[in-house]
Amino acid sequence: AKAKAKQLILNAVVEFLDSSDKDKGLAFDEFFGKLVTEPKRVRIDYPPSLIMNIDNDNDEEDKEAHEEWISDLGVWGNPKEAVQTILNGEGCLYQAEGVVFAYSVTPSSPSKESDREIKGMRKEQQQIHRLFVNGNM
């Protein structure tokens, strides 16, 4: 039974790591990026989150102060806009203490609906760019 269990686990790992299937390659890429950027120490509210946890404990003043703080950050208050600004060469990120970043580029999977052909690019030229920060993609 022990040998069968070992073989079952080995087969699952080999299948997961098989890069011949692009979807599995993307699954491993996502898994590995999240794994290596997972924080190794406990931090509370550092760095400060751009997303406020809305619950009954937050009064109206706290919500207004948070919205004002986000507004004052400009493009840096919206994670998607911040990343796009960096990709456009108009800014950069500095690493906060203990925050881990990773970046990957993988071939685009032709089987995904969202990866339709980009104007002027052949399918084999299309790539997926991923940014991992603190265990998140």
Coordinates of C-alpha atoms in Angstrom, one line a residue:
A1 CA 0.0 0.0 0.0
K2 CA 2.9 2.4 0.8
A3 CA 4.5 1.8 -2.6
K4 CA 1.2 2.5 -4.3
A5 CA 0.7 5.7 -2.4
K6 CA 4.2 6.8 -3.3
Q7 CA 3.6 6.1 -7.0
L8 CA 0.3 7.9 -6.9
I9 CA 1.9 11.0 -5.4
L10 CA 4.8 10.8 -7.9
N11 CA 2.4 10.5 -10.8
A12 CA 0.4 13.6 -9.6
V13 CA 3.6 15.6 -9.2
V14 CA 4.9 14.6 -12.7
E15 CA 1.6 15.5 -14.2
F16 CA 1.5 18.9 -12.5
L17 CA 5.1 19.7 -13.6
D18 CA 4.6 18.5 -17.2
S19 CA 5.4 21.5 -19.2
S20 CA 4.2 20.0 -22.5
D21 CA 0.6 21.0 -21.6
K22 CA 0.5 24.8 -21.5
D23 CA -2.4 24.9 -19.0
K24 CA -0.5 22.7 -16.6
G25 CA 2.6 24.8 -17.1
L26 CA 0.5 27.9 -16.2
A27 CA -0.9 26.2 -13.1
F28 CA 2.7 25.4 -11.9
D29 CA 3.8 28.9 -12.7
E30 CA 1.0 30.3 -10.6
F31 CA 1.6 27.8 -7.7
F32 CA 5.4 28.4 -7.7
G33 CA 5.1 32.2 -7.9
K34 CA 2.7 32.3 -4.9
L35 CA 4.8 29.8 -3.0
V36 CA 8.1 31.7 -3.3
T37 CA 6.6 35.1 -2.5
E38 CA 4.6 33.9 0.6
P39 CA 5.7 36.0 3.6
K40 CA 7.9 34.1 6.0
R41 CA 7.0 36.2 9.0
V42 CA 3.9 37.6 10.6
R43 CA 3.1 41.3 10.0
I44 CA 0.1 43.2 11.0
D45 CA -1.0 46.0 8.8
Y46 CA 2.4 46.3 7.1
P47 CA 2.6 47.5 4.4
P48 CA -0.8 49.2 4.7
S49 CA -3.5 47.7 2.6
L50 CA -5.1 49.7 -0.2
I51 CA -8.4 47.8 0.6
M52 CA -10.2 48.7 3.7
N53 CA -12.0 45.9 5.5
I54 CA -15.6 47.1 5.6
D55 CA -17.3 45.9 8.8
N56 CA -19.6 47.3 11.5
D57 CA -16.6 48.3 13.6
N58 CA -15.5 51.0 11.2
D59 CA -17.2 54.2 11.7
E60 CA -17.9 56.8 9.0
E61 CA -14.9 58.9 9.9
D62 CA -12.6 55.9 9.4
K63 CA -14.1 55.2 6.0
E64 CA -13.8 58.8 4.9
A65 CA -10.2 59.0 6.2
H66 CA -9.3 55.8 4.3
E67 CA -11.0 57.1 1.1
E68 CA -9.1 60.4 1.4
W69 CA -5.8 58.5 1.9
I70 CA -6.4 56.4 -1.2
S71 CA -7.4 59.5 -3.2
D72 CA -4.2 61.3 -2.1
L73 CA -2.1 58.3 -3.5
G74 CA -3.3 59.0 -7.1
V75 CA -2.5 56.3 -9.5
W76 CA -0.6 54.4 -6.7
G77 CA -3.9 54.0 -4.9
N78 CA -5.2 51.6 -7.5
P79 CA -3.1 48.4 -7.9
K80 CA -4.1 47.8 -11.6
E81 CA -3.3 51.4 -12.6
A82 CA 0.0 51.3 -10.6
V83 CA 1.2 48.1 -12.4
Q84 CA 0.2 49.5 -15.8
T85 CA 2.0 52.8 -15.0
I86 CA 5.2 50.7 -14.2
L87 CA 4.8 48.6 -17.4
N88 CA 4.5 51.9 -19.4
G89 CA 7.9 53.0 -17.9
E90 CA 6.3 55.9 -16.0
G91 CA 7.1 54.7 -12.4
C92 CA 8.7 52.0 -10.3
L93 CA 8.1 50.0 -7.2
Y94 CA 10.4 49.9 -4.2
Q95 CA 10.4 46.9 -2.1
A96 CA 9.1 47.4 1.4
E97 CA 10.9 45.5 4.2
G98 CA 9.9 41.8 4.1
V99 CA 7.8 42.1 1.0
V100 CA 8.8 39.6 -1.7
F101 CA 8.2 40.1 -5.4
A102 CA 8.5 37.7 -8.4
Y103 CA 7.7 38.1 -12.1
S104 CA 7.1 35.5 -14.7
V105 CA 6.6 35.4 -18.4
T106 CA 4.9 32.3 -19.9
P107 CA 3.7 31.5 -23.4
S108 CA 0.0 32.3 -23.9
S109 CA -2.3 29.3 -23.9
P110 CA -4.3 29.1 -27.1
S111 CA -7.0 27.2 -25.3
K112 CA -8.1 30.1 -23.2
E113 CA -11.0 32.3 -24.4
S114 CA -9.3 35.4 -22.8
D115 CA -6.1 34.9 -24.9
R116 CA -7.5 36.0 -28.2
E117 CA -5.0 37.0 -30.8
I118 CA -3.4 40.4 -30.2
K119 CA -3.3 42.7 -33.2
G120 CA -0.1 42.2 -35.2
M121 CA 1.2 39.3 -33.1
R122 CA 1.3 35.6 -34.0
K123 CA 0.0 33.2 -31.4
E124 CA 3.6 32.0 -30.6
Q125 CA 4.7 35.6 -29.9
Q126 CA 1.9 36.2 -27.3
Q127 CA 2.9 35.9 -23.6
I128 CA 1.3 36.1 -20.2
H129 CA 3.1 38.4 -17.8
R130 CA 2.5 37.8 -14.1
L131 CA 3.5 39.8 -11.0
F132 CA 3.5 38.0 -7.6
V133 CA 3.7 39.9 -4.4
N134 CA 3.4 38.4 -0.9
G135 CA 1.9 35.2 -2.1
N136 CA -0.7 36.9 -4.3
M137 CA -0.8 37.0 -8.1

